[in-house]
mmCIF file of C-alpha atoms and ligand atoms in Angstrom:
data_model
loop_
_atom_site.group_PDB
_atom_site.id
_atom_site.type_symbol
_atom_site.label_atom_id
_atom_site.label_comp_id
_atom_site.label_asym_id
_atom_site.label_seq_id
_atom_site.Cartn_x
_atom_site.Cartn_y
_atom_site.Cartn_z
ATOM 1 C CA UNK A 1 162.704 -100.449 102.589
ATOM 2 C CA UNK A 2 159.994 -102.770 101.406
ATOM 3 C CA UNK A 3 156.888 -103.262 103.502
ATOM 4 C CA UNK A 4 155.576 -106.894 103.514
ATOM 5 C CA UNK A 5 152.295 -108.997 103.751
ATOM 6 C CA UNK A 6 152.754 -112.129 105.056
ATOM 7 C CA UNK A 7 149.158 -114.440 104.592
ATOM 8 C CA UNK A 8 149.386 -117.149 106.387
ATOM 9 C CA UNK A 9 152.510 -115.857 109.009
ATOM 10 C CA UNK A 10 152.223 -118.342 111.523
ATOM 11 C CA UNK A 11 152.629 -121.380 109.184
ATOM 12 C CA UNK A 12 156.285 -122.874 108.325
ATOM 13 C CA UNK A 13 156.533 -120.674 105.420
ATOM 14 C CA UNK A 14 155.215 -117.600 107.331
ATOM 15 C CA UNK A 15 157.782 -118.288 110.386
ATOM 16 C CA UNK A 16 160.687 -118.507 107.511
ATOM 17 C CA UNK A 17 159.383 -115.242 106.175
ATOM 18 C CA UNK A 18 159.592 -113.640 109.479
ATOM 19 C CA UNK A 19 163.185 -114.448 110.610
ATOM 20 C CA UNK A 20 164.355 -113.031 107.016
ATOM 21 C CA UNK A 21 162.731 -110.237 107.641
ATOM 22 C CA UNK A 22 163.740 -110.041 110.950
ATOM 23 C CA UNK A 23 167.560 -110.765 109.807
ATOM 24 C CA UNK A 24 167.229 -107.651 107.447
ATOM 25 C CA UNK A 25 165.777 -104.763 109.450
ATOM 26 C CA UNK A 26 166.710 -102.074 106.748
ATOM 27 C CA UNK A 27 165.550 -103.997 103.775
ATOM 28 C CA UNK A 28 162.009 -105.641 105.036
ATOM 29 C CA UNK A 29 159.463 -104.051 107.245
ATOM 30 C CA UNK A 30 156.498 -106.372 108.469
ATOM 31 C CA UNK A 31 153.209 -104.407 107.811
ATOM 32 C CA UNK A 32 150.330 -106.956 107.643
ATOM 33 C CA UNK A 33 150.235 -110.075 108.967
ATOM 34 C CA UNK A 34 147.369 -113.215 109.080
ATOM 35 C CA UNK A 35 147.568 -116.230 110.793
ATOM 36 C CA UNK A 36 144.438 -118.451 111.622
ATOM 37 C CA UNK A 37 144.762 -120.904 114.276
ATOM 38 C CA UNK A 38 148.092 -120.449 116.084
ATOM 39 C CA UNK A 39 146.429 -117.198 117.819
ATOM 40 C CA UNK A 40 148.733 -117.717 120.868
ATOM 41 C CA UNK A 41 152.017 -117.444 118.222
ATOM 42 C CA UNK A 42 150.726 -114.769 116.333
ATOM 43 C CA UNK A 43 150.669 -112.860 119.232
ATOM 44 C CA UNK A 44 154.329 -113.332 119.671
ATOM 45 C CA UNK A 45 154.319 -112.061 116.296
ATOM 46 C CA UNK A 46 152.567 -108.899 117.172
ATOM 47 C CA UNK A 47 154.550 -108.210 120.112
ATOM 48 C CA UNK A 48 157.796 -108.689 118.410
ATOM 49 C CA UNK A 49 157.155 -107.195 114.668
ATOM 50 C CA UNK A 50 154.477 -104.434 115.371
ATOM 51 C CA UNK A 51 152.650 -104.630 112.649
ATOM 52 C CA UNK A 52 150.025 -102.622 111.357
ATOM 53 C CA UNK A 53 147.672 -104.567 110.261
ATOM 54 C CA UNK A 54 146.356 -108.140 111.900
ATOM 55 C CA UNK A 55 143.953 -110.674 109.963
ATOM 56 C CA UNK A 56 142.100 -113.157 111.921
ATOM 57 C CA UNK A 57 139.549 -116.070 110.617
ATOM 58 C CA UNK A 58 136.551 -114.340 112.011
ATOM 59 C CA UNK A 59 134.905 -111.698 114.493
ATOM 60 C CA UNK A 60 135.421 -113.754 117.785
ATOM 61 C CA UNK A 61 138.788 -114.169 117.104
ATOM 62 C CA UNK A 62 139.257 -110.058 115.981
ATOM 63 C CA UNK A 63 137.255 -109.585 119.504
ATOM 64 C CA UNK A 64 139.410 -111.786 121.327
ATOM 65 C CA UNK A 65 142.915 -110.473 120.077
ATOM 66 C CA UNK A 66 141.594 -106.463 120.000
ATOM 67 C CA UNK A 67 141.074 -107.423 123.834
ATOM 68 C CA UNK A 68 144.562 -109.372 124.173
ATOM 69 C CA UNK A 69 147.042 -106.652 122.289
ATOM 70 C CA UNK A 70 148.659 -104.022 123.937
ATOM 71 C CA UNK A 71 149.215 -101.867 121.015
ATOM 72 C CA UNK A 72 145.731 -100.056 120.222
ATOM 73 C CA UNK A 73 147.063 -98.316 117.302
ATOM 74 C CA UNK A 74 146.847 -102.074 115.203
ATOM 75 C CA UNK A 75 144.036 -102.459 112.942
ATOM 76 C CA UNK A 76 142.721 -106.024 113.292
ATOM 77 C CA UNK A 77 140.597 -107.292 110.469
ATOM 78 C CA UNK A 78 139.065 -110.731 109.694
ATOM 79 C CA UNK A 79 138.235 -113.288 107.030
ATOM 80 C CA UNK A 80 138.482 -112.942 103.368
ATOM 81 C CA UNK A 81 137.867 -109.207 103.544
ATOM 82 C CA UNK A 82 140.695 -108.448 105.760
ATOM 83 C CA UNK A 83 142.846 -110.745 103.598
ATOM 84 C CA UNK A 84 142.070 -108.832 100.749
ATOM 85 C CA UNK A 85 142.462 -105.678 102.331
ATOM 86 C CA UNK A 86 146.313 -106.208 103.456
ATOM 87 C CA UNK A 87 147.022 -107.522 99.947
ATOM 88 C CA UNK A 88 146.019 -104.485 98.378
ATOM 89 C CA UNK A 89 147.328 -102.060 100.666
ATOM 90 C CA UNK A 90 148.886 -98.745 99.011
ATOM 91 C CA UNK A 91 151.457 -99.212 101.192
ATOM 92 C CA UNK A 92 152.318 -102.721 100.570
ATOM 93 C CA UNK A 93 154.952 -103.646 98.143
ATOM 94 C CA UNK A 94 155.565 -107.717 98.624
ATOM 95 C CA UNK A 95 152.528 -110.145 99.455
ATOM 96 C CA UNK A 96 153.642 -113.620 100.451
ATOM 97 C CA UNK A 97 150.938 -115.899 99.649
ATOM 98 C CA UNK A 98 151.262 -118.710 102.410
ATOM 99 C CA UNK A 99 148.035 -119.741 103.266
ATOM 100 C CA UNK A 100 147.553 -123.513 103.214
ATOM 101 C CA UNK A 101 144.479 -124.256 100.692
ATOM 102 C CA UNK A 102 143.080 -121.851 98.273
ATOM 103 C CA UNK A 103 141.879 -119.520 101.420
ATOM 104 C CA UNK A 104 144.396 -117.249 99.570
ATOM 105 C CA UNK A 105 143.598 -117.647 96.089
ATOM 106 C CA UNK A 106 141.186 -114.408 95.995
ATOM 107 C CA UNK A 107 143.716 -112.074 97.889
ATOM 108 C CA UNK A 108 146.361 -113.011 95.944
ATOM 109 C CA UNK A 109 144.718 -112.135 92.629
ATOM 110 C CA UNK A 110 143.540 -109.193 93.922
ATOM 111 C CA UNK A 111 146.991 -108.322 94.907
ATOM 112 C CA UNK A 112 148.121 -109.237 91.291
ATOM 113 C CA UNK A 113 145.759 -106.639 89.837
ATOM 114 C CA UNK A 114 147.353 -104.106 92.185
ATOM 115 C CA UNK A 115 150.553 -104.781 90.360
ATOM 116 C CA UNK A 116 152.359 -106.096 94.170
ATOM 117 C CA UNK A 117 155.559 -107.774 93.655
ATOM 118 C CA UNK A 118 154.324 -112.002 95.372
ATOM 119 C CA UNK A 119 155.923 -114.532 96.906
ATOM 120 C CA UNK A 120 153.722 -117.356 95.623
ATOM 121 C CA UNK A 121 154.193 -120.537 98.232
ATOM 122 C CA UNK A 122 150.857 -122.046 98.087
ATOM 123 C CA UNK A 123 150.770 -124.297 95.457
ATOM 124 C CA UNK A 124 147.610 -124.861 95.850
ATOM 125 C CA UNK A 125 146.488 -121.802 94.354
ATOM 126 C CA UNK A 126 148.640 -122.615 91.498
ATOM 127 C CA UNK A 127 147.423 -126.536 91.217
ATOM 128 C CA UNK A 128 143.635 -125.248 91.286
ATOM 129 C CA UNK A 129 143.727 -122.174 89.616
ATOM 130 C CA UNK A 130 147.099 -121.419 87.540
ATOM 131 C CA UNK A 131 145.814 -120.707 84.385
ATOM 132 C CA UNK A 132 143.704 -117.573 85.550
ATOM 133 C CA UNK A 133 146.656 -116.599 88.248
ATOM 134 C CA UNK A 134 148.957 -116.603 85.139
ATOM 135 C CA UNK A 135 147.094 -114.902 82.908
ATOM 136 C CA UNK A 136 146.788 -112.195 85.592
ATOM 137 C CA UNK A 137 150.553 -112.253 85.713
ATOM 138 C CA UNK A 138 150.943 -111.630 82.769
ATOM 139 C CA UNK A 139 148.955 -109.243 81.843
ATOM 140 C CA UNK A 140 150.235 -106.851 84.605
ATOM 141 C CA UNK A 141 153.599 -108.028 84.332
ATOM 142 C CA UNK A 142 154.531 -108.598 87.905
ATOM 143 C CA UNK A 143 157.578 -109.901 89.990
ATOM 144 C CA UNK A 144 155.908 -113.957 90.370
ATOM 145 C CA UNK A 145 158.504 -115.339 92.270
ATOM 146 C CA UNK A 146 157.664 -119.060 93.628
ATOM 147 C CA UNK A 147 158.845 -119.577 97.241
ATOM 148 C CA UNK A 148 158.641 -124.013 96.686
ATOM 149 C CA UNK A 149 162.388 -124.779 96.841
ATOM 150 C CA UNK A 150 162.068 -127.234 93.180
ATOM 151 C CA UNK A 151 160.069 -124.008 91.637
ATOM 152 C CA UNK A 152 162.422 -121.509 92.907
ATOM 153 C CA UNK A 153 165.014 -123.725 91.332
ATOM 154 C CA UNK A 154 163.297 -124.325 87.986
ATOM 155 C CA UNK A 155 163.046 -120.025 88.291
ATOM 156 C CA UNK A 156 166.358 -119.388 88.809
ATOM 157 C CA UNK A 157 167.666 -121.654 85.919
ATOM 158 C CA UNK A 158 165.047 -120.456 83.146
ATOM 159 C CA UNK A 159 165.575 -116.572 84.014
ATOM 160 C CA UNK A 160 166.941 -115.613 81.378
ATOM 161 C CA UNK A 161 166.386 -118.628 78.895
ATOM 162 C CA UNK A 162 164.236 -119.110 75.984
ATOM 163 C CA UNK A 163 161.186 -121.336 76.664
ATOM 164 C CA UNK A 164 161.554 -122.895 73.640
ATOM 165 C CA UNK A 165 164.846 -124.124 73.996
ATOM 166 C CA UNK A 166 163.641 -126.314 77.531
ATOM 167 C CA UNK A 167 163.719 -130.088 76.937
ATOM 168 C CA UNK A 168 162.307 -130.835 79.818
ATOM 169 C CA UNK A 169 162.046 -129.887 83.948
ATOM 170 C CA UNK A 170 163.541 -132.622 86.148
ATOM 171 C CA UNK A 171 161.914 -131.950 89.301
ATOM 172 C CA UNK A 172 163.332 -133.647 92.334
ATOM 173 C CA UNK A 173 161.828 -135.286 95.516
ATOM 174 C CA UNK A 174 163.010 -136.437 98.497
ATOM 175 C CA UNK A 175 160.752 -139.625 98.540
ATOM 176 C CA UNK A 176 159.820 -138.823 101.946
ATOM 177 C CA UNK A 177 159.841 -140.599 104.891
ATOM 178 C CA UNK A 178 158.468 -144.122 103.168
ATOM 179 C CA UNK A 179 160.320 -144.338 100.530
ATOM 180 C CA UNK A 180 161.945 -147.495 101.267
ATOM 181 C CA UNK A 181 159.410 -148.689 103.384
ATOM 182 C CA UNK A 182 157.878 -151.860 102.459
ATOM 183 C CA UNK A 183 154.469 -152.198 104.004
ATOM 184 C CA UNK A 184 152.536 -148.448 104.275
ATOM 185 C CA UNK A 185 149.561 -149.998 105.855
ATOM 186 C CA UNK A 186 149.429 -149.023 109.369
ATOM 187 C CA UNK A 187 151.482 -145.659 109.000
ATOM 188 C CA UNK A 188 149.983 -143.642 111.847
ATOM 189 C CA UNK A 189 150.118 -139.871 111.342
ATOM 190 C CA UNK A 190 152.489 -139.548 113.891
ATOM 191 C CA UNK A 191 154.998 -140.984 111.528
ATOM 192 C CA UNK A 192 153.964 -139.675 108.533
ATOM 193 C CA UNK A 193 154.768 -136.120 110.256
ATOM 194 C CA UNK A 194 158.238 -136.634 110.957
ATOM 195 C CA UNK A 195 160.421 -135.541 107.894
ATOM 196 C CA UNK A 196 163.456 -136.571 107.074
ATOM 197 C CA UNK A 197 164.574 -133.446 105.431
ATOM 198 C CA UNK A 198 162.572 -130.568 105.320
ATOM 199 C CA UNK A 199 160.662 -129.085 108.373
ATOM 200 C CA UNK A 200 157.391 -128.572 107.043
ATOM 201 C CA UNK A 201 153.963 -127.684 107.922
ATOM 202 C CA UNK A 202 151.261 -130.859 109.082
ATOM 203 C CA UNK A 203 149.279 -130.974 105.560
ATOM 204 C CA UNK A 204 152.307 -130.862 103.664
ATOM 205 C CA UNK A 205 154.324 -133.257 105.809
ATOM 206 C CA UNK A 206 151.657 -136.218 105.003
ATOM 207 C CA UNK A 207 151.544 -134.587 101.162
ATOM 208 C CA UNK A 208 155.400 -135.697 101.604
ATOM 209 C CA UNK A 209 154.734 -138.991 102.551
ATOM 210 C CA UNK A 210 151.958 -139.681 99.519
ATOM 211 C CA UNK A 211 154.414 -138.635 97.412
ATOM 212 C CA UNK A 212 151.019 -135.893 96.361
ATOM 213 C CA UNK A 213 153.349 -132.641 97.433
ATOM 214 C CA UNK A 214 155.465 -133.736 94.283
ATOM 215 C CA UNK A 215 152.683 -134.653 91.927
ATOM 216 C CA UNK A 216 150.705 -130.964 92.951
ATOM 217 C CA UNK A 217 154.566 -129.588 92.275
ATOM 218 C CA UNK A 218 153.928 -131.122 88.898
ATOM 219 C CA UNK A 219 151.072 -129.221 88.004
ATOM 220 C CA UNK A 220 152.077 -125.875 89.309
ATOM 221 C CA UNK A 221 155.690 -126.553 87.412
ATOM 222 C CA UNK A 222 153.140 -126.647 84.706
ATOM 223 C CA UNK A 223 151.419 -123.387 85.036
ATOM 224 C CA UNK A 224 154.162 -121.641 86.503
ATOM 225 C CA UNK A 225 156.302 -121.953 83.673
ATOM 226 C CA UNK A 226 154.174 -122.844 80.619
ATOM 227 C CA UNK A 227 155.740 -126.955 80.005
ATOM 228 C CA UNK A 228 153.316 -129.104 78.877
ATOM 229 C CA UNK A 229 152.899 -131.875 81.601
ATOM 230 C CA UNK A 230 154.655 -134.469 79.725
ATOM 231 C CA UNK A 231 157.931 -132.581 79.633
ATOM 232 C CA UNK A 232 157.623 -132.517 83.750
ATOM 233 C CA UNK A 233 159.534 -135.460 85.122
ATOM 234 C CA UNK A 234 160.077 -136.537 88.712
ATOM 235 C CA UNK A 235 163.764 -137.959 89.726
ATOM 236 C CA UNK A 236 164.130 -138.877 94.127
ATOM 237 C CA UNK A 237 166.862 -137.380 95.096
ATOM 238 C CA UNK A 238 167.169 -138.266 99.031
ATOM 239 C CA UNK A 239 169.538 -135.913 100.165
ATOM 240 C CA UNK A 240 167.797 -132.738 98.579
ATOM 241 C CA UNK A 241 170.425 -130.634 97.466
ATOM 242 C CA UNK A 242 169.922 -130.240 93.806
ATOM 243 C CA UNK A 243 166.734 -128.364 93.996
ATOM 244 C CA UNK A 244 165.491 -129.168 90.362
ATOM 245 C CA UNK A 245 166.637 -129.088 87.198
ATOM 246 C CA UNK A 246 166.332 -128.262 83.391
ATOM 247 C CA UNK A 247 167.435 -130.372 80.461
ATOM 248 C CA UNK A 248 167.449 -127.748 77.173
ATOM 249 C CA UNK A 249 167.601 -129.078 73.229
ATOM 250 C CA UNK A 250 171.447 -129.238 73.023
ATOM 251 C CA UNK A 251 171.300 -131.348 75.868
ATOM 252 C CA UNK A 252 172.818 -129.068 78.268
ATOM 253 C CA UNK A 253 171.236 -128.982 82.347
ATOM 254 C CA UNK A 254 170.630 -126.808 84.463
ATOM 255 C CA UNK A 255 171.049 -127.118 88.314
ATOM 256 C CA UNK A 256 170.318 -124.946 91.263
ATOM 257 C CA UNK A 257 172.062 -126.458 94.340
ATOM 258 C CA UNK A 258 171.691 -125.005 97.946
ATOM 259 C CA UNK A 259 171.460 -126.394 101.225
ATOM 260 C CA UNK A 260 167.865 -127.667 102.129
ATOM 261 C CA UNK A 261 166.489 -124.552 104.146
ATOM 262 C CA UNK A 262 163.460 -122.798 103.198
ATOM 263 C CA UNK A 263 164.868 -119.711 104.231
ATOM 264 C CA UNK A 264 167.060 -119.494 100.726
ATOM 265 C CA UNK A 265 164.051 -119.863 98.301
ATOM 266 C CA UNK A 266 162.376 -117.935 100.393
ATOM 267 C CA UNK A 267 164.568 -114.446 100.921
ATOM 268 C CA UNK A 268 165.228 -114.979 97.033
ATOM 269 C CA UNK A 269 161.727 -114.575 96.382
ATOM 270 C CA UNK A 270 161.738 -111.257 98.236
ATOM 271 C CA UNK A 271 164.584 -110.056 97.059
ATOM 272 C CA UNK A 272 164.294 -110.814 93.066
ATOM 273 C CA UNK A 273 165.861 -109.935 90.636
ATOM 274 C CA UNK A 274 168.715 -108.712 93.427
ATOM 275 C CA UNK A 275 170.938 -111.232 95.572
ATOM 276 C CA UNK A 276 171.701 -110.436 98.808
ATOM 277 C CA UNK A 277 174.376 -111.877 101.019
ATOM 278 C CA UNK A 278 173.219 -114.822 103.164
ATOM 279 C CA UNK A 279 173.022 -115.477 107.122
ATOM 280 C CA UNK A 280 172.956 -119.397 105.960
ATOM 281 C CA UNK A 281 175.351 -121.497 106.278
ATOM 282 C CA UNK A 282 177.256 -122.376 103.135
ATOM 283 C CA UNK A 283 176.807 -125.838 101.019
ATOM 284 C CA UNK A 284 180.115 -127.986 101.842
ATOM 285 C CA UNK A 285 179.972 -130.632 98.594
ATOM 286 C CA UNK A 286 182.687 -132.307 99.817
ATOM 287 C CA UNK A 287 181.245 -132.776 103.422
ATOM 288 C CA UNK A 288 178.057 -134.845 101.707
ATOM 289 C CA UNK A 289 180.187 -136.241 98.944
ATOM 290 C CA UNK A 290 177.919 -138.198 97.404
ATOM 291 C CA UNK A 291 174.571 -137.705 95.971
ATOM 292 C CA UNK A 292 171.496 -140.099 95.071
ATOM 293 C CA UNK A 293 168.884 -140.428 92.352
ATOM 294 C CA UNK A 294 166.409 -142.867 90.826
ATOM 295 C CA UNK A 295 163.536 -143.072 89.066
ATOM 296 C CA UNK A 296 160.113 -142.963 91.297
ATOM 297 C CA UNK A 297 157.730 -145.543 92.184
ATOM 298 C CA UNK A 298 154.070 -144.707 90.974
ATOM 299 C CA UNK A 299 153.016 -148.387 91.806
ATOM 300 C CA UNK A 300 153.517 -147.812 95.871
ATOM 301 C CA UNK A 301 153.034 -143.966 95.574
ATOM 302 C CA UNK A 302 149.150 -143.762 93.586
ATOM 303 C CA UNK A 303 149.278 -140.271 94.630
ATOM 304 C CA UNK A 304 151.842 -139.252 91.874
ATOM 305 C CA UNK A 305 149.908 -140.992 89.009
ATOM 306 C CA UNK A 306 146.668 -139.169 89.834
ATOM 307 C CA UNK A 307 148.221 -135.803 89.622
ATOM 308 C CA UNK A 308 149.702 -136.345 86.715
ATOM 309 C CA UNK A 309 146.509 -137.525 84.832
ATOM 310 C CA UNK A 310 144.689 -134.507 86.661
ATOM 311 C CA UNK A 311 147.278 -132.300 85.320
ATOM 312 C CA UNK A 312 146.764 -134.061 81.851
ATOM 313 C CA UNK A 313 142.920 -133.816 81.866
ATOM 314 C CA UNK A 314 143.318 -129.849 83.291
ATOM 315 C CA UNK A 315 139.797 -127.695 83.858
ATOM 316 C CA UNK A 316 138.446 -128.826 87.010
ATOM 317 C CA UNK A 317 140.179 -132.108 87.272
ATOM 318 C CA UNK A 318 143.515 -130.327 89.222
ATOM 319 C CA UNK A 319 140.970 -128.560 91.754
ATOM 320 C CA UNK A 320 139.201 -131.628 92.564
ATOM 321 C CA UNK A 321 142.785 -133.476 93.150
ATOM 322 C CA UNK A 322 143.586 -131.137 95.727
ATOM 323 C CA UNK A 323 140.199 -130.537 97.496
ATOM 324 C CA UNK A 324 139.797 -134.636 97.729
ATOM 325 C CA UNK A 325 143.256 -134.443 98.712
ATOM 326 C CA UNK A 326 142.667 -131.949 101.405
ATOM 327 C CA UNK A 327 140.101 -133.404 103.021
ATOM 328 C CA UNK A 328 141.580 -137.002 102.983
ATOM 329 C CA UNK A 329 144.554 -136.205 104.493
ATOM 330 C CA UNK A 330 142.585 -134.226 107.057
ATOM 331 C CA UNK A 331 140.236 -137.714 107.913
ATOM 332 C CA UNK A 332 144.009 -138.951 108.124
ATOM 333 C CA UNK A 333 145.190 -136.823 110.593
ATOM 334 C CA UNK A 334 142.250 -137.241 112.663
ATOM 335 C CA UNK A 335 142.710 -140.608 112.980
ATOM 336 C CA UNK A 336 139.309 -141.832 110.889
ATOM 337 C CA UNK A 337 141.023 -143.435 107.908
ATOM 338 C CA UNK A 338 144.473 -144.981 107.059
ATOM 339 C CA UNK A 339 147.238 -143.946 105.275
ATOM 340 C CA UNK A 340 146.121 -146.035 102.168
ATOM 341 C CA UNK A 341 143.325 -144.755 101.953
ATOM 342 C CA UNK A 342 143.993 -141.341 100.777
ATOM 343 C CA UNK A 343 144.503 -142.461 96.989
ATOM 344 C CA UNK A 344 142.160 -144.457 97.560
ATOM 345 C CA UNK A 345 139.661 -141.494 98.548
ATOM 346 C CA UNK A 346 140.963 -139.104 95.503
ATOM 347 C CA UNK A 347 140.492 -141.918 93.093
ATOM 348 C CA UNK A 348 137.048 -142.310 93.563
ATOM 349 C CA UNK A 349 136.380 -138.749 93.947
ATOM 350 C CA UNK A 350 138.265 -137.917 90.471
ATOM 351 C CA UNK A 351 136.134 -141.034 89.093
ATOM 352 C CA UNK A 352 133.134 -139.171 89.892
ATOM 353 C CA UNK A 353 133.835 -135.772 88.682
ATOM 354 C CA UNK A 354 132.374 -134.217 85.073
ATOM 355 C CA UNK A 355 135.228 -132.179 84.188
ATOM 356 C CA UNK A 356 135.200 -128.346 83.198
ATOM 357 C CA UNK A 357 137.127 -127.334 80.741
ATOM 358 C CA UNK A 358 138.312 -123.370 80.718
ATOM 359 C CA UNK A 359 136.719 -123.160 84.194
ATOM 360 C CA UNK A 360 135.593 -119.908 85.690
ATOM 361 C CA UNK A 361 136.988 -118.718 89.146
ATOM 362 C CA UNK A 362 133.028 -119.526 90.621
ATOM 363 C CA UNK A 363 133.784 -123.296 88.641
ATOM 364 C CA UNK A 364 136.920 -123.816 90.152
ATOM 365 C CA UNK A 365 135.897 -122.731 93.897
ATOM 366 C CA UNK A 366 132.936 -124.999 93.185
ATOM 367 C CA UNK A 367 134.855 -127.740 92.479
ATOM 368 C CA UNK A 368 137.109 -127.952 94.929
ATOM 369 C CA UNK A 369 133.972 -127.830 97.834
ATOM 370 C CA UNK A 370 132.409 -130.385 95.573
ATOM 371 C CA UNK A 371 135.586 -132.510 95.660
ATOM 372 C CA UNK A 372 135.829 -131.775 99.966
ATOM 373 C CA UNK A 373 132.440 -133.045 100.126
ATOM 374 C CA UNK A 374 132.492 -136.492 98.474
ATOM 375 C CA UNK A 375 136.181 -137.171 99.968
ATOM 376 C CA UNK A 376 133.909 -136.945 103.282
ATOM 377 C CA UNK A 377 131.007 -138.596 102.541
ATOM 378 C CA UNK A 378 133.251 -141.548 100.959
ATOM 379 C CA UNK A 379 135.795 -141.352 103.914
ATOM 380 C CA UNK A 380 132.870 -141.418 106.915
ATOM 381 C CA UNK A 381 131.520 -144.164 104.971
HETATM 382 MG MG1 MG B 1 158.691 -128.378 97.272
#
């Protein structure tokens, strides 16, 4: 039986993390759960995994939920300290690091250090601050296991293989929900939400429609598995069954197919290195019979040409990507700037940055406020 964190539990990734738990009673225990907003479904959480140990964002909400929660005997902590504190549990043995954001990116290290076996799904953490993650991987030598579907792919095909002998990672994309839109000036965020192939959380959803999710994929391709950036390329692939790919020397590829449900990449993650038998159902080839791919559009997609020359520049560049990024999309979703702008917002703000190079954790936290800040001040503008 392995006991399980899950940060960030009420997100799309934490829900997917429950019901595989929940599916395999004798293998995965809940013990710690977080959740930030969605108070009224992590209560449903409480009531139906009985965990013993709750993170909250802050005291009112610890207050509010002590009060609310039948079961006394669960210890309800808040903020970064609680985070940290059900990461490095004795009794923990798997952390899933969901948290939207680099809320996470502290916990997770810290649950690195303590040698946990993590579920890494916030690519954030690896887009911002991969190079210091990794080297803390590596050092300790602990199951890393990425929970995106492409890295979980890229994973599964390298284990094994001899980085030397890669050619190159073929990372695939959906395109999203514009792809073959013509005109994406009056996108409202009501349409940028609605996927046409993944059910995903709201930040990544519009990160689906920039085409950013797959540029950010870029980068943490990069740190995850040690490719230089230009080796990295993107091919759409609409129907999402070939979850990425890699091309060796002798020309030979590498595919992991599956059907698109975040609930494979994700039970992999906790199971690895051992397979167990799915509750899924199977992938019918011959029921989709044929599949799609072409080369992507960086002209109508801005998004994917910024990452890449963040991910080219590295330091502080990749931190300030996403926190422009995050904030953008946020002015987005509230309605105070348009769907074009949002490249428009991170180009500026990348313009304006003075790059770090081998940035410290303090640099890179820095950064990616300083990069928040002038996405708002150019976005209220
Ligand atoms: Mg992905």
């Amino acid at each position: 039986m392995k006991n399980i964190a899950v940060l960030g539990a009420t997100g799309s990734i934490g829900r997917n993390t429950l019901e595989i738990a929940k599916s395999f009673p004798d293998k995965f225990k809940v013990t710690a759960i977080s959740g930030k907003a969605n108070i009224g479904l992590l209560e449903q959480q409480i009531n139906r995994f009985h965990p013993k140990f709750v993170v909250v964002m802050d005291e009112n909400t610890k207050k509010q939920l002590c009060h609310s929660i039948s079961d006394k005997k669960i210890r309800v902590e808040c903020g970064r300290e609680g985070l940290i504190k059900i990461s490095t549990l004795e009794e923990i043995d798997i952390v899933v690091s969901a948290i939207t954001g680099i809320t996470g990116l502290i916990p997770t290290l810290e649950a690195i250090k303590k040698g946990k076996h993590i579920a890494i799904a916030a690519k954030e953490l690896l887009v911002t601050a991969g190079e210091i993650i990794l080297k803390e991987v590596k050092k300790r030598d602990v199951k890393f296991v990425p929970v995106d579907s492409e890295h979980n792919a890229i994973f599964q095909c390298l284990e094994g293989r001899d980085k030397k002998d890669i050619k190159r990672i073929i990372l695939t994309a959906s395109g999203g929900p514009f792809y073959k839109e013509k005109n994406l000036h009056d996108i409202s965020p009501e349409q940028a939400l609605a996927h046409p192939v993944w059910e995903m959380g709201r930040k990544i959803s519009i990160d689906s429609a920039t085409l950013m999710n797959k540029g950010l994929e870029v980068i943490e391709a990069h740190w995850l598995f040690g490719i230089d950036i230009s080796k990295i390329e993107i091919v759409i692939h609409p129907e999402c069954i070939i979850h990425s790919m890699v091309e060796f020397i002798d020309g030979s590829i590498l595919a992991l197919l599956g059907i698109p449900d975040m609930k494979m990449p994700i039970q992999y993650a906790l199971t690895y290195p051992e397979r167990i038998p799915t509750q899924l159902e199977p992938l019918d080839l011959t029921k989709i019979s044929r599949l799609h791919f072409s080369v992507p559009n960086f002209d109508k997609f801005p998004c994917l040409k910024f990452a890449y020359e963040a991910g080219s520049i590295g330091g502080t560049m990749p931190a300030v990507l996403n926190g422009a990024n995050d904030v953008a999309v946020n002015l987005f979703l509230k309605k105070k700037i348009k769907f074009l702008d949002i490249p428009k917002i991170i180009e500026k703000v990348m313009d304006k940055h003075n790059v770090i190079q081998k940035p410290c954790l303090d640099d890179i936290l820095a950064s990616d406020e300083w990069a928040g800040r002038t996405a708002h001040e150019i976005g209220e503008l």
